[in-house]
mmCIF file of C-alpha atoms in Angstrom:
data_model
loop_
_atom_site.group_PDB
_atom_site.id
_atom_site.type_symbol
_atom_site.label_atom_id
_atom_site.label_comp_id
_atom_site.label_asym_id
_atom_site.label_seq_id
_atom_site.Cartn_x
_atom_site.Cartn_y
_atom_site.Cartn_z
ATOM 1 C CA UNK V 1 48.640 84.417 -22.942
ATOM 2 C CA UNK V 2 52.610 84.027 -23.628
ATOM 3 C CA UNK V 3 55.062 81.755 -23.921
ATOM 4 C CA UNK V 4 55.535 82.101 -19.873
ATOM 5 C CA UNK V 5 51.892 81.318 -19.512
ATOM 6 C CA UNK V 6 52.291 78.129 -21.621
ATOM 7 C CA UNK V 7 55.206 77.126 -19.398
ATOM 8 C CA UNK V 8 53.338 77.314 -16.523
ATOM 9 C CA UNK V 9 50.553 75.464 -17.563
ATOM 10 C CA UNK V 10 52.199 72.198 -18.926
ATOM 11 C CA UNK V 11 55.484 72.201 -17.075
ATOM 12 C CA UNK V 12 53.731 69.393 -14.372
ATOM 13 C CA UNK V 13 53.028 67.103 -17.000
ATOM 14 C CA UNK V 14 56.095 65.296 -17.549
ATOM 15 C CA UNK V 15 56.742 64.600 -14.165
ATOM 16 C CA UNK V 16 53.038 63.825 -13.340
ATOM 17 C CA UNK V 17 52.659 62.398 -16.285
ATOM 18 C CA UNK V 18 55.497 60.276 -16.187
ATOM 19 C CA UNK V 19 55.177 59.022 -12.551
ATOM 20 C CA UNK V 20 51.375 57.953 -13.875
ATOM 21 C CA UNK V 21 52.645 56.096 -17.139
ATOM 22 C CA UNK V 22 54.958 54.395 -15.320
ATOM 23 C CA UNK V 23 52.739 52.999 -12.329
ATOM 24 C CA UNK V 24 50.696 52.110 -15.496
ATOM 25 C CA UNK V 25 53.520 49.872 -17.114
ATOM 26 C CA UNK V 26 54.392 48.091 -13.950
ATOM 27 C CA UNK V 27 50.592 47.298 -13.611
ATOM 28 C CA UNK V 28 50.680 45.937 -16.967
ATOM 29 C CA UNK V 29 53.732 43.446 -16.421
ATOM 30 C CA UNK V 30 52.702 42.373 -12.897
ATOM 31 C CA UNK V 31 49.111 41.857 -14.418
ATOM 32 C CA UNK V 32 50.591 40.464 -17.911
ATOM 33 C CA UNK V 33 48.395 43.114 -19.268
ATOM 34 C CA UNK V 34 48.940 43.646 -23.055
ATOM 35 C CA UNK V 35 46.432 46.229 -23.342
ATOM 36 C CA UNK V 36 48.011 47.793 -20.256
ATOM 37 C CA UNK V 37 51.212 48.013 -21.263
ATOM 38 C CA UNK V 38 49.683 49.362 -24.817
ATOM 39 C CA UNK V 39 48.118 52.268 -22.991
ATOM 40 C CA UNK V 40 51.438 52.783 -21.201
ATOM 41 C CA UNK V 41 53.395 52.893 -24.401
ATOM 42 C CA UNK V 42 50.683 55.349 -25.419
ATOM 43 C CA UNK V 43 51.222 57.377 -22.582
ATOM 44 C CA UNK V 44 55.272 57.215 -22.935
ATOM 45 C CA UNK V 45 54.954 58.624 -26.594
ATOM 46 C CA UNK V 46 52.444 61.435 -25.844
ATOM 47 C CA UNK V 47 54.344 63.230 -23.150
ATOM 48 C CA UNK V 48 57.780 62.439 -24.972
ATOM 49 C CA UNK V 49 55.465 64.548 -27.376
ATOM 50 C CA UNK V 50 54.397 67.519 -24.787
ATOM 51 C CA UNK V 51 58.108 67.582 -23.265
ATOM 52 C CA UNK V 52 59.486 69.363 -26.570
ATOM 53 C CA UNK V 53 57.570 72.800 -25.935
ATOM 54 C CA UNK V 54 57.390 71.831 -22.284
ATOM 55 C CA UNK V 55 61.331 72.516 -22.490
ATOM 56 C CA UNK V 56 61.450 75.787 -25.482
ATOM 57 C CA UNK V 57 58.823 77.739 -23.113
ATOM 58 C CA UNK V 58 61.088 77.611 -19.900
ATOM 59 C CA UNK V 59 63.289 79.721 -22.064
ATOM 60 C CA UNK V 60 60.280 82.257 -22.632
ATOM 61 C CA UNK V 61 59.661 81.813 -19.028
ATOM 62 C CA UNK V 62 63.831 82.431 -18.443
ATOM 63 C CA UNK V 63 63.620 85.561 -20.005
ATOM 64 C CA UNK V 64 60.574 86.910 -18.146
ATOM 65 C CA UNK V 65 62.283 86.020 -15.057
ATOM 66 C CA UNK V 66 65.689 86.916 -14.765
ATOM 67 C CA UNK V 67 65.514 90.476 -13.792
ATOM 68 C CA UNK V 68 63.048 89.952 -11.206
ATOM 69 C CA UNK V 69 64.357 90.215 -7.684
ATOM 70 C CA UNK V 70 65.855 87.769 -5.739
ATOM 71 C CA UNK V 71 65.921 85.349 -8.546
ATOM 72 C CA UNK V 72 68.850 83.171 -8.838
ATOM 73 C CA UNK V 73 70.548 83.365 -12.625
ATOM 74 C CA UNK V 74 72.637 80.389 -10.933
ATOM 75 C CA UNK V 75 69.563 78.411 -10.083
ATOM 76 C CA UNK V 76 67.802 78.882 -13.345
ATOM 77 C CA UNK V 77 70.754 78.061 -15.685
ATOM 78 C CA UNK V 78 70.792 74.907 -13.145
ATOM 79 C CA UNK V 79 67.216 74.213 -14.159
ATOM 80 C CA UNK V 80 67.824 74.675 -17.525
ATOM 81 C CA UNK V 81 70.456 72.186 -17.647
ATOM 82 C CA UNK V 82 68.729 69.613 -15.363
ATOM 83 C CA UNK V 83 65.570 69.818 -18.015
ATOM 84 C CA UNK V 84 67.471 69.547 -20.757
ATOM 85 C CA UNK V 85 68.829 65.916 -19.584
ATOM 86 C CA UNK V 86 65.650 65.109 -18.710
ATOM 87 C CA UNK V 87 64.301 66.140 -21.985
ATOM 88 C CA UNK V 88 66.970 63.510 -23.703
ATOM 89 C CA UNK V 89 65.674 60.890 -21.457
ATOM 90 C CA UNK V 90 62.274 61.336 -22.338
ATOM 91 C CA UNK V 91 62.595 61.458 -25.642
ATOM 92 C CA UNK V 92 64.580 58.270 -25.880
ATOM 93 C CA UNK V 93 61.798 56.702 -23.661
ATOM 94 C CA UNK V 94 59.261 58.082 -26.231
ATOM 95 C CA UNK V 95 61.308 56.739 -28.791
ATOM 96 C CA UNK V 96 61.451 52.929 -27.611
ATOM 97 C CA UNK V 97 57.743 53.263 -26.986
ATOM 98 C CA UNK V 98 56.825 53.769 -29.847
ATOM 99 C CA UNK V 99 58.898 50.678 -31.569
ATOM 100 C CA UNK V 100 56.759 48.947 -29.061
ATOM 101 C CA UNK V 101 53.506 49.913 -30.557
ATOM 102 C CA UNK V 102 55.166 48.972 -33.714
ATOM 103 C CA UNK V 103 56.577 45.868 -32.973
ATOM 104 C CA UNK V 104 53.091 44.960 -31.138
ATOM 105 C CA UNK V 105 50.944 45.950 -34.280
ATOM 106 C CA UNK V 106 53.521 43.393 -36.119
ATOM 107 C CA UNK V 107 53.694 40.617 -33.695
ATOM 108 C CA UNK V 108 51.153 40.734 -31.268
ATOM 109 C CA UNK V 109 53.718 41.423 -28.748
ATOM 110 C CA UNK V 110 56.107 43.436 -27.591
ATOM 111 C CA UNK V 111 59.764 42.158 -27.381
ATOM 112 C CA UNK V 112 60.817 41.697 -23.805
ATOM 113 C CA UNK V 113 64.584 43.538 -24.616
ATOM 114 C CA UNK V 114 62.156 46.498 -25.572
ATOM 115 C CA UNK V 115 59.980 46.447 -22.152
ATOM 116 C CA UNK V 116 63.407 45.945 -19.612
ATOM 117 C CA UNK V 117 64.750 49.303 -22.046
ATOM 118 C CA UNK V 118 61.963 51.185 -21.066
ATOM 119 C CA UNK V 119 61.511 50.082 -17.783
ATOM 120 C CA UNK V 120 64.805 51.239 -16.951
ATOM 121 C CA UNK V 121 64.254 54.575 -19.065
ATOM 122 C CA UNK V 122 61.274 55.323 -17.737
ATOM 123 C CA UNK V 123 62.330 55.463 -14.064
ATOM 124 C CA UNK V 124 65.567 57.290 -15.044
ATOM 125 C CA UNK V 125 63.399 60.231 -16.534
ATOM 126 C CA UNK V 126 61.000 59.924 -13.452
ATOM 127 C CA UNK V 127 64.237 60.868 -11.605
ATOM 128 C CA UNK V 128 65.805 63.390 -13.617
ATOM 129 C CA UNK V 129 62.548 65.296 -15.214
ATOM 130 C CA UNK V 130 61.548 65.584 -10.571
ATOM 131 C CA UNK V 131 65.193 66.640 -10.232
ATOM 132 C CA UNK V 132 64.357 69.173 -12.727
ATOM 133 C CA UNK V 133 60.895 70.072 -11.112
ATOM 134 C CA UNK V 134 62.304 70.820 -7.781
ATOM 135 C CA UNK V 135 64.828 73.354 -8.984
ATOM 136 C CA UNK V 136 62.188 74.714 -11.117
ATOM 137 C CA UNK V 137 60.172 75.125 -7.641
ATOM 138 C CA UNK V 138 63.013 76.717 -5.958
ATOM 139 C CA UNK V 139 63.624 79.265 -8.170
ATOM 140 C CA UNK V 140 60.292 81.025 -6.541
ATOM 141 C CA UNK V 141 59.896 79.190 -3.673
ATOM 142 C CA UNK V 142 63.216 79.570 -1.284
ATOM 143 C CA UNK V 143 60.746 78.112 1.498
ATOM 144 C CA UNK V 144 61.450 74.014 -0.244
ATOM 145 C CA UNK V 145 65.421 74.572 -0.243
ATOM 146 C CA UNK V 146 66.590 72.784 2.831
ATOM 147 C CA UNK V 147 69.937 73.089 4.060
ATOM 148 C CA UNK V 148 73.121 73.126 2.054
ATOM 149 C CA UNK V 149 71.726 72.941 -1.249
ATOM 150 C CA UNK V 150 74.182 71.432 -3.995
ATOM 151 C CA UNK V 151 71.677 71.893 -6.620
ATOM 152 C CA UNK V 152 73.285 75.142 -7.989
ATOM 153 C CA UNK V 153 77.002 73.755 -8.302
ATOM 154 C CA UNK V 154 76.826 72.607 -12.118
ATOM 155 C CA UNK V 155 77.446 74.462 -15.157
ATOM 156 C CA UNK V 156 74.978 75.430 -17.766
ATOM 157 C CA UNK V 157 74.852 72.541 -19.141
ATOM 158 C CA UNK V 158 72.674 74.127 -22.113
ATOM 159 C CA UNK V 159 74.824 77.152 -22.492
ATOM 160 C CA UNK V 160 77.544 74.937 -23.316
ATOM 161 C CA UNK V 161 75.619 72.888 -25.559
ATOM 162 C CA UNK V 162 74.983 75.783 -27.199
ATOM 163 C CA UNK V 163 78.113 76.848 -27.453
ATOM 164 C CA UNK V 164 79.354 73.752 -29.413
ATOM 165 C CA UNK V 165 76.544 74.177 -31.634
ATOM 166 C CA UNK V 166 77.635 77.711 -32.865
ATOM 167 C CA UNK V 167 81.378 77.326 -31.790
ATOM 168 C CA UNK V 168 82.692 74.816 -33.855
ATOM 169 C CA UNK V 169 82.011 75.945 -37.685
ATOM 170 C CA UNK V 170 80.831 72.578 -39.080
ATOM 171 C CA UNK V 171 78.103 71.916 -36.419
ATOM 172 C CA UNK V 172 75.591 74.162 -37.537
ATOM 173 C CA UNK V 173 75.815 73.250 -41.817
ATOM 174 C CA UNK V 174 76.117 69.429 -40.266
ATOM 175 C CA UNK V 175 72.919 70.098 -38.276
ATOM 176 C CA UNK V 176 71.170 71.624 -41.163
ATOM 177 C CA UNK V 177 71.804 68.930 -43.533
ATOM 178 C CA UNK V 178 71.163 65.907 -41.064
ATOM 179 C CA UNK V 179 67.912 68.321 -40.969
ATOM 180 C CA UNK V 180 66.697 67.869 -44.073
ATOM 181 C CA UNK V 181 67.440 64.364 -44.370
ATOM 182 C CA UNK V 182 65.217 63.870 -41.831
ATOM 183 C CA UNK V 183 62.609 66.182 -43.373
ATOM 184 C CA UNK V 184 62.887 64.080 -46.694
ATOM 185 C CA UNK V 185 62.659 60.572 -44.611
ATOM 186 C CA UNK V 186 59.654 62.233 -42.690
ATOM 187 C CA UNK V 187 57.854 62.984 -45.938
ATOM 188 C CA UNK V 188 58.465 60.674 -47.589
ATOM 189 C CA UNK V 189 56.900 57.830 -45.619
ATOM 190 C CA UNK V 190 54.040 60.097 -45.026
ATOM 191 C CA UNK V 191 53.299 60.488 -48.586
ATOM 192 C CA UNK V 192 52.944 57.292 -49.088
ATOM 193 C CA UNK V 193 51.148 55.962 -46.331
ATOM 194 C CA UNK V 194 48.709 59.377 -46.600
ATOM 195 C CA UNK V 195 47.975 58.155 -50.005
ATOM 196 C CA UNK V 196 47.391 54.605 -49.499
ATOM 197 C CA UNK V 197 44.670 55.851 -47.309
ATOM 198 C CA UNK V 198 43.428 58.649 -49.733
ATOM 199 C CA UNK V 199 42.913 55.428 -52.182
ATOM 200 C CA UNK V 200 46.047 55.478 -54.313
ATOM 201 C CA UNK V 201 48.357 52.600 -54.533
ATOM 202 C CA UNK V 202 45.231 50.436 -53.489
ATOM 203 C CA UNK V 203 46.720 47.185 -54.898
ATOM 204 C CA UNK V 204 49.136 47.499 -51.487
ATOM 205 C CA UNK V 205 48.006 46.218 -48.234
ATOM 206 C CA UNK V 206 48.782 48.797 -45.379
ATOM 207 C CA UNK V 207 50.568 45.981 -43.680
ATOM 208 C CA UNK V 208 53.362 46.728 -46.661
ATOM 209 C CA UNK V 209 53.591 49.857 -45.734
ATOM 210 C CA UNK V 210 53.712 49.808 -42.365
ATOM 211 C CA UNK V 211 57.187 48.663 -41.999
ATOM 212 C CA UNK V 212 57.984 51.986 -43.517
ATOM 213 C CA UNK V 213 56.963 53.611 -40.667
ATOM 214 C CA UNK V 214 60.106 53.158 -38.390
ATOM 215 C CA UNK V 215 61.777 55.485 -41.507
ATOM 216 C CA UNK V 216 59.529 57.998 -40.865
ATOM 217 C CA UNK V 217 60.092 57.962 -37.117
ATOM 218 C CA UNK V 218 63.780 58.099 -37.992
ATOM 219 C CA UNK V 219 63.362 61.091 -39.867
ATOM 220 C CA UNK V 220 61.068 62.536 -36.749
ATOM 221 C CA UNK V 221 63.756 61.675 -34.299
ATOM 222 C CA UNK V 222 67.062 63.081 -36.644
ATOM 223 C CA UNK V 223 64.297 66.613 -37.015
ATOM 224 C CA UNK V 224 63.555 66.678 -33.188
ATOM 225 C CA UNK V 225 67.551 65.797 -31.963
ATOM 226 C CA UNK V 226 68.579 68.692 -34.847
ATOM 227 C CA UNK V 227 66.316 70.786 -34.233
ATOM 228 C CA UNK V 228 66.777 71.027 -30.038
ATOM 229 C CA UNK V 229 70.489 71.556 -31.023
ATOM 230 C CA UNK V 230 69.365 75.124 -33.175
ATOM 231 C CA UNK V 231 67.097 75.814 -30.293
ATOM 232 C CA UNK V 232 69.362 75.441 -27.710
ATOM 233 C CA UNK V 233 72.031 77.042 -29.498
ATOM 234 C CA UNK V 234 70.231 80.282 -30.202
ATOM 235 C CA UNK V 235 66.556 80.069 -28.217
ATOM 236 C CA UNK V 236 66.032 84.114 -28.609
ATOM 237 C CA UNK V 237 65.779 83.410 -32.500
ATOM 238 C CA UNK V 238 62.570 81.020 -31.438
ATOM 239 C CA UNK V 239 60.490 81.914 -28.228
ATOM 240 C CA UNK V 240 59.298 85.396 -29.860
ATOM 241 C CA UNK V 241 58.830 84.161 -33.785
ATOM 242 C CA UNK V 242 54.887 83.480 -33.729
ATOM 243 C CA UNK V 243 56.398 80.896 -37.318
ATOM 244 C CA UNK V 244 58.017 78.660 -35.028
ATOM 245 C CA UNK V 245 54.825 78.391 -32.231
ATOM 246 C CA UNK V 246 52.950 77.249 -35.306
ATOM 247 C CA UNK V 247 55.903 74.770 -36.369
ATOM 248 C CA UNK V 248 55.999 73.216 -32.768
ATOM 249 C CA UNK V 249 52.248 72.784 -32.675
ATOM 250 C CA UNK V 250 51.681 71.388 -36.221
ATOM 251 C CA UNK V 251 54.962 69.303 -35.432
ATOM 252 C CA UNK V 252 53.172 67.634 -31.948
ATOM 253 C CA UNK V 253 49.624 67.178 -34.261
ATOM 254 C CA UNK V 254 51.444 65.307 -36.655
ATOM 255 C CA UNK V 255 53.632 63.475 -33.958
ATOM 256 C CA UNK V 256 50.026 62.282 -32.880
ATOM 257 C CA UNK V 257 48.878 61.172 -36.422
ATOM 258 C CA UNK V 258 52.014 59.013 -36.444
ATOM 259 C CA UNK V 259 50.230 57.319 -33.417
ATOM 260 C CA UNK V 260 46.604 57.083 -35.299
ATOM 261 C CA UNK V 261 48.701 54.428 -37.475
ATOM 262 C CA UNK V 262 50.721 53.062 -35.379
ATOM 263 C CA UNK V 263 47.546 51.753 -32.426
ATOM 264 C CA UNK V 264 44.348 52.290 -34.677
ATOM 265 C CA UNK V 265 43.108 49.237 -36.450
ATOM 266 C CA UNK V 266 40.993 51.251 -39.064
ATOM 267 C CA UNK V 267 44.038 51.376 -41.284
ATOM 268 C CA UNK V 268 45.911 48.181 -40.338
ATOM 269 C CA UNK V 269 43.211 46.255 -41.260
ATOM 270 C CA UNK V 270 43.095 47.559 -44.646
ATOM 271 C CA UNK V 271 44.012 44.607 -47.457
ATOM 272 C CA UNK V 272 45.221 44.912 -51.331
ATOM 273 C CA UNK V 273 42.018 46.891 -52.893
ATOM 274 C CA UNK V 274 40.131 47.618 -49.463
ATOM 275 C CA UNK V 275 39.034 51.581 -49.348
ATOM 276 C CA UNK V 276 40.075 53.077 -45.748
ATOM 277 C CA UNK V 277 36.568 54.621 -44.239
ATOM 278 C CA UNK V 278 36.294 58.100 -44.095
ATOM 279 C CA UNK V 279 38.213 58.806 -40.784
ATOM 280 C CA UNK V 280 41.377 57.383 -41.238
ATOM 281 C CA UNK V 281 40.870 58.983 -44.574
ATOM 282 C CA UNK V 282 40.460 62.398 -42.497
ATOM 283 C CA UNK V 283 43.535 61.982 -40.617
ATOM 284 C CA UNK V 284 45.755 60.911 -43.465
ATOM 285 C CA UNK V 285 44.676 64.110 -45.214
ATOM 286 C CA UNK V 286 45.087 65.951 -42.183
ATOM 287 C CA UNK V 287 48.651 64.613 -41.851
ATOM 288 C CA UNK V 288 49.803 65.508 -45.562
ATOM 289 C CA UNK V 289 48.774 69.556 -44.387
ATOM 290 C CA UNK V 290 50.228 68.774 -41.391
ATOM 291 C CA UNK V 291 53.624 68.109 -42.563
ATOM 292 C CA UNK V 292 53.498 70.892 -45.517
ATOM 293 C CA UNK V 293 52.179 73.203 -42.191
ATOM 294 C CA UNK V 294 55.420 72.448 -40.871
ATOM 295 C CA UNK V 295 57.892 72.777 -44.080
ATOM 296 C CA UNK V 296 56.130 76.268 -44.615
ATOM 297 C CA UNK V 297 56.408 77.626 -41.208
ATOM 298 C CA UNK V 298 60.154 76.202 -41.140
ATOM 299 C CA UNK V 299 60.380 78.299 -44.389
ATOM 300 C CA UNK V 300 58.911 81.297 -43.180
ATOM 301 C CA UNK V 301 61.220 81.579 -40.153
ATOM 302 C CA UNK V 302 63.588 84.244 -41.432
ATOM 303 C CA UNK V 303 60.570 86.193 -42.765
ATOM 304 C CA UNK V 304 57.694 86.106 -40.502
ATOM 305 C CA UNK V 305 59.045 85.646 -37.281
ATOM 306 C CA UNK V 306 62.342 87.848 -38.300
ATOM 307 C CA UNK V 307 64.866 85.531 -37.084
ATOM 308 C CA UNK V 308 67.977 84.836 -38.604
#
């Protein structure tokens, strides 16, 4: 199994998924559903999640692809560009989802500014990432293009994204250092929240530390935004270095022990001097390799994978 493969097999979800997160989330406000619109949230985050490598293996699958007959270069720099928009949008749904789990854990409730932002985000990227499904489909399938097609008249949109990134000399050192800012936010915040569970620091409540958390998300987001931009810019470095397919999948585990802390109560209910029980002990220590997982493979890019 390849990178193509991979494509193939999880390219549905974000449209799927998205279409079934939001029919979720409008059930929730009709029904004035908090748990509802919880599990929404939960849904929002986990395929803003799955959309990263949902997006990097359609350039594996680009490159297995082009030279085939009667495939359209035109139609699949189209698609690239479409999913690339759509990626934005979902992660900026993602992203306000998850300050509604936050805000929720704080408050009880989540801010009614934050539900009408993802509302309209989340029907925005229903639009854009099925936009971006049906050129996908017509790449293979010329029997669902109908008529005069307008689909292929942009630009590759991530070609010239690309472009910028390596064009203009400060982009790539500003990229790099925004990069490991977000790295040391990131860390950081883990640390300390992974060792308040471990059973240091135990005179803190996890309540203190929680409001840390939207610093570590911070960090996630500057990583994942900084990181898209080197992708994008040079994706032939990635899709064939076996280091970064470990990065991306130790990057999405930890993305999902982010949102261990952020719903579970097992940790939030911990006070000054409590001891966390032994699974959200498991996950904080699973986190803290995590992370390292991801600094190492990051590393070991120019070496294992011989990019660069």
């Amino acid at each position: 199994m390849n990178l193509a493969h991979a494509h193939l097999l999880i390219n549905h979800f974000p449209t799927i998924g998205t279409m079934i997160a939001l029919g979720l989330f409008l059930l929730g406000l009709i029904a004035k559903s908090d748990d509802l619109k919880r599990a929404s949230l939960a849904v929002f985050l986990g395929l803003a999640l799955l959309t990263i490598p949902t997006y990097m293996t359609g350039n594996a699958a680009q490159s297995a692809i082009a030279k085939s007959p009667g495939v359209s270069k035109t139609l699949i720099q189209t698609h690239e560009g479409a999913a690339l928009v759509g990626l934005a949008f979902m992660e900026l749904t993602g992203a306000f989802a998850w300050l509604g789990l936050w805000q929720f854990r704080r408050t009880s409730r989540v801010p009614g500014w934050n539900l009408s932002v993802i509302l309209v985000l989340s029907i925005l990227t229903f639009g854009l990432m099925a936009r971006a499904a049906n050129i996908g489909g017509e790449i293979r399938h010329p029997e669902i293009v109908s008529g005069a097609e307008t689909t292929t008249m942009e630009g590759p949109l991530g070609r010239q994204v690309g472009g910028f990134v390596t064009g203009v000399k400060w982009m790539w050192p500003t990229c790099e250092t925004l990069h490991f800012i977000g790295l040391s936010l990131l860390f950081g915040v883990a640390s300390l929240v992974d060792l308040r569970i471990l059973g240091m620091m135990k005179n803190l409540p996890f309540a203190a530390l929680h409001r840390l958390l939207p610093w570590g998300i911070l960090g996630f987001g500057i990583n994942t935004v900084t990181g898209m931009l080197f992708f994008v810019a040079t994706p032939e470095q990635y899709t064939n270095n076996v280091a970064f397919e470990w990065k991306v999948v130790l990057m999405l585990l930890a993305g999902l022990n982010v949102l261990y802390f952020t719903v579970f109560d097992e940790a939030w209910v911990l006070k000054a001097g409590d001891d966390a029980p032994l699974t959200a002990k498991l996950v904080a220590a699973s986190a803290m390799i995590l992370v390292v997982g991801v600094m190492y493979c990051g590393r070991m890019l120019p070496f294992i994978g011989n990019a660069f």
